[in-house]
PDB file of C-alpha atoms and ligand atoms in Angstrom:
ATOM      1  CA  MET V   2       0.000   0.000   0.000  1.00 98.00           C
ATOM      2  CA  ARG V   3       1.072   3.577  -0.623  1.00 98.00           C
ATOM      3  CA  ILE V   4      -0.236   6.451   1.496  1.00 98.00           C
ATOM      4  CA  ASP V   5       0.283  10.109   0.578  1.00 98.00           C
ATOM      5  CA  ILE V   6      -0.424  12.638   3.322  1.00 98.00           C
ATOM      6  CA  LEU V   7      -0.890  16.327   2.424  1.00 98.00           C
ATOM      7  CA  THR V   8      -0.206  18.774   5.237  1.00 98.00           C
ATOM      8  CA  VAL V   9       1.046  22.251   6.118  1.00 97.00           C
ATOM      9  CA  LEU V  10       2.798  20.782   9.188  1.00 97.00           C
ATOM     10  CA  PRO V  11       4.852  17.770   8.025  1.00 98.00           C
ATOM     11  CA  GLN V  12       6.864  17.760  11.271  1.00 97.00           C
ATOM     12  CA  LEU V  13       3.733  16.614  13.129  1.00 97.00           C
ATOM     13  CA  LEU V  14       3.835  13.384  11.127  1.00 97.00           C
ATOM     14  CA  GLU V  15       7.457  12.431  11.689  1.00 95.00           C
ATOM     15  CA  SER V  16       7.294  10.442  14.920  1.00 96.00           C
ATOM     16  CA  PRO V  17       3.987   8.517  14.630  1.00 96.00           C
ATOM     17  CA  PHE V  18       5.368   6.352  11.819  1.00 96.00           C
ATOM     18  CA  SER V  19       8.975   6.027  12.965  1.00 96.00           C
ATOM     19  CA  ALA V  20       8.661   3.447  15.738  1.00 94.00           C
ATOM     20  CA  SER V  21       7.367  -0.024  16.418  1.00 94.00           C
ATOM     21  CA  ILE V  22       4.779  -1.590  14.099  1.00 94.00           C
ATOM     22  CA  MET V  23       4.515   1.398  11.714  1.00 96.00           C
ATOM     23  CA  GLN V  24       8.286   1.563  11.193  1.00 96.00           C
ATOM     24  CA  ARG V  25       8.521  -2.203  10.735  1.00 96.00           C
ATOM     25  CA  ALA V  26       5.663  -2.183   8.204  1.00 97.00           C
ATOM     26  CA  GLN V  27       7.633   0.318   6.109  1.00 98.00           C
ATOM     27  CA  ASP V  28      10.954  -1.515   6.549  1.00 97.00           C
ATOM     28  CA  LYS V  29       9.340  -4.761   5.397  1.00 96.00           C
ATOM     29  CA  GLY V  30       7.846  -3.013   2.355  1.00 98.00           C
ATOM     30  CA  HIS V  31       4.185  -3.447   3.328  1.00 97.00           C
ATOM     31  CA  VAL V  32       3.533   0.284   3.167  1.00 98.00           C
ATOM     32  CA  GLU V  33       5.148   3.460   1.806  1.00 98.00           C
ATOM     33  CA  ILE V  34       4.151   6.631   3.614  1.00 98.00           C
ATOM     34  CA  HIS V  35       4.887   9.900   1.795  1.00 98.00           C
ATOM     35  CA  VAL V  36       4.310  13.192   3.605  1.00 98.00           C
ATOM     36  CA  HIS V  37       3.983  16.239   1.331  1.00 98.00           C
ATOM     37  CA  ASN V  38       4.258  19.854   2.423  1.00 98.00           C
ATOM     38  CA  ILE V  39       1.403  21.812   0.815  1.00 98.00           C
ATOM     39  CA  ARG V  40       3.499  24.981   1.200  1.00 97.00           C
ATOM     40  CA  ASP V  41       5.932  23.655  -1.436  1.00 98.00           C
ATOM     41  CA  TYR V  42       3.096  24.012  -3.993  1.00 98.00           C
ATOM     42  CA  SER V  43       2.259  27.620  -3.200  1.00 97.00           C
ATOM     43  CA  THR V  44       3.093  29.911  -6.115  1.00 93.00           C
ATOM     44  CA  ASN V  45       2.570  32.971  -3.978  1.00 89.00           C
ATOM     45  CA  LYS V  46       5.783  34.887  -3.225  1.00 92.00           C
ATOM     46  CA  HIS V  47       5.267  34.580   0.554  1.00 94.00           C
ATOM     47  CA  LYS V  48       4.467  30.859   0.201  1.00 95.00           C
ATOM     48  CA  ASN V  49       1.056  31.486   1.754  1.00 95.00           C
ATOM     49  CA  VAL V  50      -1.314  28.538   1.920  1.00 96.00           C
ATOM     50  CA  ASP V  51      -4.314  30.279   3.463  1.00 96.00           C
ATOM     51  CA  ASP V  52      -6.394  33.415   3.025  1.00 95.00           C
ATOM     52  CA  TYR V  53      -9.275  35.384   4.544  1.00 96.00           C
ATOM     53  CA  GLN V  54     -12.703  33.887   4.052  1.00 96.00           C
ATOM     54  CA  TYR V  55     -15.191  35.418   1.639  1.00 96.00           C
ATOM     55  CA  GLY V  56     -18.130  36.970   3.415  1.00 96.00           C
ATOM     56  CA  GLY V  57     -16.015  37.850   6.443  1.00 95.00           C
ATOM     57  CA  GLY V  58     -15.644  36.045   9.740  1.00 93.00           C
ATOM     58  CA  ALA V  59     -12.817  34.959  11.987  1.00 93.00           C
ATOM     59  CA  GLY V  60     -10.273  32.403  10.860  1.00 93.00           C
ATOM     60  CA  MET V  61      -8.322  31.675   7.722  1.00 96.00           C
ATOM     61  CA  VAL V  62      -9.241  29.183   5.006  1.00 96.00           C
ATOM     62  CA  MET V  63      -6.770  26.885   3.233  1.00 97.00           C
ATOM     63  CA  SER V  64      -6.465  28.077  -0.367  1.00 97.00           C
ATOM     64  CA  ILE V  65      -7.498  25.960  -3.317  1.00 97.00           C
ATOM     65  CA  GLU V  66      -4.458  26.464  -5.616  1.00 97.00           C
ATOM     66  CA  PRO V  67      -1.580  24.714  -3.789  1.00 98.00           C
ATOM     67  CA  ILE V  68      -3.770  21.810  -2.653  1.00 98.00           C
ATOM     68  CA  ALA V  69      -5.256  21.341  -6.129  1.00 98.00           C
ATOM     69  CA  ALA V  70      -1.759  21.446  -7.689  1.00 98.00           C
ATOM     70  CA  LEU V  71      -0.487  18.768  -5.308  1.00 98.00           C
ATOM     71  CA  ILE V  72      -3.551  16.517  -5.655  1.00 98.00           C
ATOM     72  CA  GLU V  73      -3.435  16.773  -9.455  1.00 98.00           C
ATOM     73  CA  LYS V  74       0.277  15.963  -9.545  1.00 98.00           C
ATOM     74  CA  LEU V  75      -0.273  12.834  -7.407  1.00 98.00           C
ATOM     75  CA  LYS V  76      -3.382  11.760  -9.344  1.00 98.00           C
ATOM     76  CA  ALA V  77      -1.425  11.975 -12.597  1.00 98.00           C
ATOM     77  CA  GLU V  78       1.106   9.511 -11.162  1.00 98.00           C
ATOM     78  CA  ARG V  79      -1.288   6.779  -9.962  1.00 98.00           C
ATOM     79  CA  ASN V  80      -4.922   5.972  -9.266  1.00 98.00           C
ATOM     80  CA  TYR V  81      -6.148   6.448  -5.715  1.00 98.00           C
ATOM     81  CA  ASN V  82      -8.725   4.226  -4.039  1.00 98.00           C
ATOM     82  CA  GLU V  83      -9.745   7.162  -1.870  1.00 98.00           C
ATOM     83  CA  ILE V  84      -8.823  10.815  -1.480  1.00 98.00           C
ATOM     84  CA  ILE V  85      -9.631  11.433   2.152  1.00 98.00           C
ATOM     85  CA  TYR V  86     -10.162  14.717   3.992  1.00 98.00           C
ATOM     86  CA  MET V  87      -9.754  14.671   7.772  1.00 98.00           C
ATOM     87  CA  THR V  88     -12.462  16.843   9.302  1.00 97.00           C
ATOM     88  CA  PRO V  89     -14.629  16.856  12.444  1.00 96.00           C
ATOM     89  CA  ASP V  90     -17.752  16.921  10.226  1.00 96.00           C
ATOM     90  CA  GLY V  91     -16.772  13.739   8.354  1.00 97.00           C
ATOM     91  CA  GLU V  92     -18.059  10.185   8.705  1.00 98.00           C
ATOM     92  CA  LEU V  93     -17.164   8.682  12.074  1.00 98.00           C
ATOM     93  CA  PHE V  94     -14.110   6.414  11.833  1.00 98.00           C
ATOM     94  CA  GLU V  95     -14.688   2.858  13.064  1.00 96.00           C
ATOM     95  CA  GLN V  96     -13.293  -0.645  12.519  1.00 94.00           C
ATOM     96  CA  GLY V  97     -15.454  -1.455   9.481  1.00 95.00           C
ATOM     97  CA  MET V  98     -14.047   1.569   7.664  1.00 97.00           C
ATOM     98  CA  CYS V  99     -10.475   0.539   8.661  1.00 97.00           C
ATOM     99  CA  ASN V 100     -11.017  -2.922   7.213  1.00 95.00           C
ATOM    100  CA  GLN V 101     -12.284  -1.479   3.958  1.00 97.00           C
ATOM    101  CA  LEU V 102      -9.468   1.082   3.625  1.00 98.00           C
ATOM    102  CA  SER V 103      -6.860  -1.620   4.337  1.00 97.00           C
ATOM    103  CA  LEU V 104      -7.865  -3.334   1.063  1.00 96.00           C
ATOM    104  CA  GLY V 105      -6.822  -0.290  -1.007  1.00 97.00           C
ATOM    105  CA  GLN V 106      -3.611   0.066  -3.003  1.00 98.00           C
ATOM    106  CA  ASN V 107      -3.176   3.867  -2.849  1.00 98.00           C
ATOM    107  CA  LEU V 108      -4.701   6.279  -0.339  1.00 98.00           C
ATOM    108  CA  MET V 109      -4.349  10.053  -0.201  1.00 99.00           C
ATOM    109  CA  ILE V 110      -5.112  11.930   3.015  1.00 99.00           C
ATOM    110  CA  LEU V 111      -5.536  15.713   3.211  1.00 98.00           C
ATOM    111  CA  CYS V 112      -5.127  17.286   6.650  1.00 98.00           C
ATOM    112  CA  GLY V 113      -7.217  20.374   7.341  1.00 94.00           C
ATOM    113  CA  HIS V 114      -6.117  23.430   9.321  1.00 87.00           C
ATOM    114  CA  TYR V 115      -7.429  26.802  10.404  1.00 79.00           C
ATOM    115  CA  LYS V 116     -11.125  27.034   9.464  1.00 89.00           C
ATOM    116  CA  GLY V 117     -10.698  24.195   6.956  1.00 94.00           C
ATOM    117  CA  VAL V 118     -10.141  23.991   3.214  1.00 97.00           C
ATOM    118  CA  ASP V 119     -11.896  25.908   0.459  1.00 98.00           C
ATOM    119  CA  GLU V 120     -15.138  23.988  -0.120  1.00 97.00           C
ATOM    120  CA  ARG V 121     -14.312  23.495  -3.816  1.00 98.00           C
ATOM    121  CA  ILE V 122     -11.502  21.093  -2.838  1.00 98.00           C
ATOM    122  CA  ARG V 123     -14.049  18.960  -0.991  1.00 98.00           C
ATOM    123  CA  GLU V 124     -16.524  19.051  -3.866  1.00 98.00           C
ATOM    124  CA  HIS V 125     -14.107  18.290  -6.684  1.00 98.00           C
ATOM    125  CA  TYR V 126     -11.325  16.103  -5.306  1.00 98.00           C
ATOM    126  CA  ILE V 127     -12.293  14.489  -2.011  1.00 98.00           C
ATOM    127  CA  THR V 128     -13.934  11.046  -2.156  1.00 98.00           C
ATOM    128  CA  LYS V 129     -14.264  10.426   1.576  1.00 98.00           C
ATOM    129  CA  GLU V 130     -14.397  12.643   4.663  1.00 98.00           C
ATOM    130  CA  ILE V 131     -13.407  11.152   7.994  1.00 98.00           C
ATOM    131  CA  SER V 132     -13.798  12.305  11.607  1.00 98.00           C
ATOM    132  CA  ILE V 133     -12.020  10.359  14.347  1.00 98.00           C
ATOM    133  CA  GLY V 134     -14.443  11.562  17.018  1.00 97.00           C
ATOM    134  CA  SER V 135     -16.808  14.283  18.167  1.00 96.00           C
ATOM    135  CA  TYR V 136     -14.189  16.804  19.248  1.00 96.00           C
ATOM    136  CA  VAL V 137     -12.101  19.376  17.411  1.00 95.00           C
ATOM    137  CA  LEU V 138      -8.332  18.964  17.035  1.00 97.00           C
ATOM    138  CA  SER V 139      -5.999  21.805  16.049  1.00 95.00           C
ATOM    139  CA  GLY V 140      -5.474  20.141  12.706  1.00 96.00           C
ATOM    140  CA  GLY V 141      -6.047  16.927  10.801  1.00 98.00           C
ATOM    141  CA  GLU V 142      -2.494  15.535  11.265  1.00 98.00           C
ATOM    142  CA  LEU V 143      -3.051  13.596  14.482  1.00 98.00           C
ATOM    143  CA  ALA V 144      -6.329  12.299  13.088  1.00 98.00           C
ATOM    144  CA  ALA V 145      -4.538  11.200   9.886  1.00 98.00           C
ATOM    145  CA  ALA V 146      -1.932   9.401  12.009  1.00 98.00           C
ATOM    146  CA  VAL V 147      -4.736   7.546  13.812  1.00 98.00           C
ATOM    147  CA  VAL V 148      -6.272   6.438  10.510  1.00 98.00           C
ATOM    148  CA  VAL V 149      -2.918   5.349   9.044  1.00 98.00           C
ATOM    149  CA  ASP V 150      -2.001   3.358  12.159  1.00 98.00           C
ATOM    150  CA  ALA V 151      -5.372   1.606  12.360  1.00 97.00           C
ATOM    151  CA  VAL V 152      -5.324   0.758   8.633  1.00 98.00           C
ATOM    152  CA  VAL V 153      -1.676  -0.271   8.220  1.00 97.00           C
ATOM    153  CA  ARG V 154      -1.779  -2.824  11.061  1.00 96.00           C
ATOM    154  CA  LEU V 155      -4.491  -4.670   9.110  1.00 95.00           C
ATOM    155  CA  ILE V 156      -2.341  -5.165   5.997  1.00 95.00           C
ATOM    156  CA  PRO V 157      -1.492  -8.896   5.843  1.00 92.00           C
ATOM    157  CA  GLY V 158       2.022  -9.532   7.148  1.00 93.00           C
ATOM    158  CA  VAL V 159       2.294  -6.310   9.175  1.00 94.00           C
ATOM    159  CA  LEU V 160       1.516  -7.933  12.514  1.00 92.00           C
ATOM    160  CA  ASN V 161       3.800 -10.790  13.523  1.00 82.00           C
ATOM    161  CA  ASP V 162       0.973 -13.007  14.677  1.00 72.00           C
ATOM    162  CA  GLU V 163      -1.489 -12.804  11.793  1.00 57.00           C
ATOM    163  CA  THR V 164      -4.361 -13.809  14.038  1.00 61.00           C
ATOM    164  CA  SER V 165      -3.876 -10.968  16.473  1.00 75.00           C
ATOM    165  CA  ALA V 166      -5.651  -8.355  14.324  1.00 79.00           C
ATOM    166  CA  LEU V 167      -8.552 -10.778  13.956  1.00 74.00           C
ATOM    167  CA  THR V 168      -8.960 -10.995  17.717  1.00 76.00           C
ATOM    168  CA  ASP V 169      -8.792  -7.209  18.210  1.00 82.00           C
ATOM    169  CA  SER V 170     -11.615  -5.479  19.979  1.00 80.00           C
ATOM    170  CA  PHE V 171     -14.370  -4.502  17.483  1.00 83.00           C
ATOM    171  CA  GLN V 172     -13.503  -7.083  14.796  1.00 78.00           C
ATOM    172  CA  ASP V 173     -16.567  -9.130  15.749  1.00 86.00           C
ATOM    173  CA  ASN V 174     -18.378  -6.188  17.364  1.00 90.00           C
ATOM    174  CA  LEU V 175     -17.131  -7.382  20.755  1.00 94.00           C
ATOM    175  CA  LEU V 176     -14.593  -5.805  23.084  1.00 95.00           C
ATOM    176  CA  SER V 177     -11.555  -7.929  23.943  1.00 94.00           C
ATOM    177  CA  PRO V 178     -11.582 -10.088  27.095  1.00 95.00           C
ATOM    178  CA  PRO V 179      -9.153  -9.299  29.964  1.00 96.00           C
ATOM    179  CA  VAL V 180      -5.572 -10.605  29.623  1.00 96.00           C
ATOM    180  CA  TYR V 181      -2.964 -11.576  32.233  1.00 98.00           C
ATOM    181  CA  THR V 182       0.699 -12.525  32.361  1.00 97.00           C
ATOM    182  CA  ARG V 183       3.093 -13.707  35.076  1.00 96.00           C
ATOM    183  CA  PRO V 184       3.171 -13.754  38.071  1.00 98.00           C
ATOM    184  CA  PRO V 185       0.068 -15.872  38.839  1.00 97.00           C
ATOM    185  CA  GLU V 186      -0.420 -13.924  42.081  1.00 98.00           C
ATOM    186  CA  PHE V 187       0.568 -10.336  42.905  1.00 98.00           C
ATOM    187  CA  LYS V 188      -0.171  -8.841  46.354  1.00 98.00           C
ATOM    188  CA  GLY V 189      -3.062 -11.258  46.762  1.00 98.00           C
ATOM    189  CA  MET V 190      -4.505 -10.522  43.288  1.00 98.00           C
ATOM    190  CA  LYS V 191      -4.861 -13.809  41.419  1.00 98.00           C
ATOM    191  CA  VAL V 192      -5.037 -14.683  37.749  1.00 98.00           C
ATOM    192  CA  PRO V 193      -8.374 -16.504  37.093  1.00 98.00           C
ATOM    193  CA  ASP V 194      -7.878 -20.253  37.651  1.00 98.00           C
ATOM    194  CA  VAL V 195      -9.321 -21.170  34.266  1.00 98.00           C
ATOM    195  CA  LEU V 196      -6.400 -19.491  32.459  1.00 98.00           C
ATOM    196  CA  LEU V 197      -3.937 -21.721  34.333  1.00 97.00           C
ATOM    197  CA  SER V 198      -6.012 -24.878  33.797  1.00 97.00           C
ATOM    198  CA  GLY V 199      -4.530 -25.896  30.443  1.00 97.00           C
ATOM    199  CA  ASP V 200      -8.064 -26.754  29.235  1.00 98.00           C
ATOM    200  CA  PHE V 201      -8.145 -24.767  25.986  1.00 97.00           C
ATOM    201  CA  ALA V 202     -11.806 -25.350  25.197  1.00 98.00           C
ATOM    202  CA  LYS V 203     -12.710 -24.049  28.636  1.00 98.00           C
ATOM    203  CA  ILE V 204     -10.346 -21.062  28.225  1.00 98.00           C
ATOM    204  CA  GLU V 205     -11.933 -20.200  24.866  1.00 97.00           C
ATOM    205  CA  ARG V 206     -15.429 -20.325  26.414  1.00 98.00           C
ATOM    206  CA  TRP V 207     -14.287 -18.136  29.315  1.00 98.00           C
ATOM    207  CA  ARG V 208     -12.836 -15.575  26.887  1.00 97.00           C
ATOM    208  CA  GLU V 209     -16.060 -15.454  24.874  1.00 96.00           C
ATOM    209  CA  ASP V 210     -18.127 -14.977  28.056  1.00 98.00           C
ATOM    210  CA  GLN V 211     -15.826 -12.230  29.283  1.00 97.00           C
ATOM    211  CA  ALA V 212     -15.868 -10.448  25.917  1.00 96.00           C
ATOM    212  CA  LEU V 213     -19.657 -10.486  25.903  1.00 97.00           C
ATOM    213  CA  LYS V 214     -19.885  -9.344  29.543  1.00 98.00           C
ATOM    214  CA  ARG V 215     -17.446  -6.479  28.932  1.00 97.00           C
ATOM    215  CA  THR V 216     -19.291  -5.390  25.781  1.00 97.00           C
ATOM    216  CA  LYS V 217     -22.665  -5.429  27.576  1.00 98.00           C
ATOM    217  CA  GLU V 218     -21.241  -3.338  30.414  1.00 98.00           C
ATOM    218  CA  ARG V 219     -19.195  -0.826  28.423  1.00 98.00           C
ATOM    219  CA  ARG V 220     -20.496  -0.689  24.854  1.00 96.00           C
ATOM    220  CA  PRO V 221     -24.023  -2.132  24.698  1.00 97.00           C
ATOM    221  CA  ASP V 222     -24.499  -0.168  21.447  1.00 95.00           C
ATOM    222  CA  LEU V 223     -22.160  -2.649  19.699  1.00 94.00           C
ATOM    223  CA  LEU V 224     -24.621  -5.498  20.381  1.00 95.00           C
ATOM    224  CA  ASP V 225     -27.627  -3.755  18.773  1.00 88.00           C
TER     225      ASP V 225
HETATM  226  N1  LIG X  14      -9.602  17.757  12.376  1.00 63.64           N
HETATM  227  C1  LIG X  14      -9.921  18.417  13.502  1.00 63.64           C
HETATM  228  N2  LIG X  14     -10.652  17.658  14.324  1.00 63.64           N
HETATM  229  C2  LIG X  14     -10.791  16.454  13.701  1.00 63.64           C
HETATM  230  C3  LIG X  14     -11.455  15.248  14.041  1.00 63.64           C
HETATM  231  N3  LIG X  14     -12.127  15.111  15.179  1.00 63.64           N
HETATM  232  N4  LIG X  14     -11.387  14.229  13.161  1.00 63.64           N
HETATM  233  C4  LIG X  14     -10.738  14.369  11.995  1.00 63.64           C
HETATM  234  N5  LIG X  14     -10.099  15.480  11.626  1.00 63.64           N
HETATM  235  C5  LIG X  14     -10.121  16.528  12.466  1.00 63.64           C
END
């Protein structure tokens, strides 16, 4: 998979992809992540990427020209499965959307800033608008990093144990059951006996029961 991220703050996207699973996914060739600075496509002599909004009002708007130039350059090089705009008024990001995006070959992600982008960008170029939650971030970069992380870990081969993404919370609309590791007892707190029993059928049943119990308690909406 190839992911192109368009931003006015490329430095915000340096660390999220340079450690652990995201770094390994790139090293192993499962994903290429390219971060582009929108400012490099400004033809304005001050390299401006934003302007006052028509009709007045507080806050700047990201200009159409540099973003359109960058999107058109990338689109001329390859076909994109989706051209995504990160915005609090987009479709709410959840596991089903991650699964679907992970099947794509090329994704482009535009990060918004200030008051957002000129609406004509959204109308003419964007194929999908995503919100990572009902709150407003200072910009779309952290939201884009969330989407990339959640999608890339689903690409076959990225996780060491291929089954571990399948048993993630949400994959079957259930939260994950509790997990434990050594020691079997800490300050009087014991690991449930069943997990030490060696009876794998019983352990599997216990995990299913716990997953269901946890989902009922914390996210009953998932069971609807
Ligand atoms: N940009 C600012 N807030 C955002 C959010 N909640 N989701 C996606 N992009 C955003």
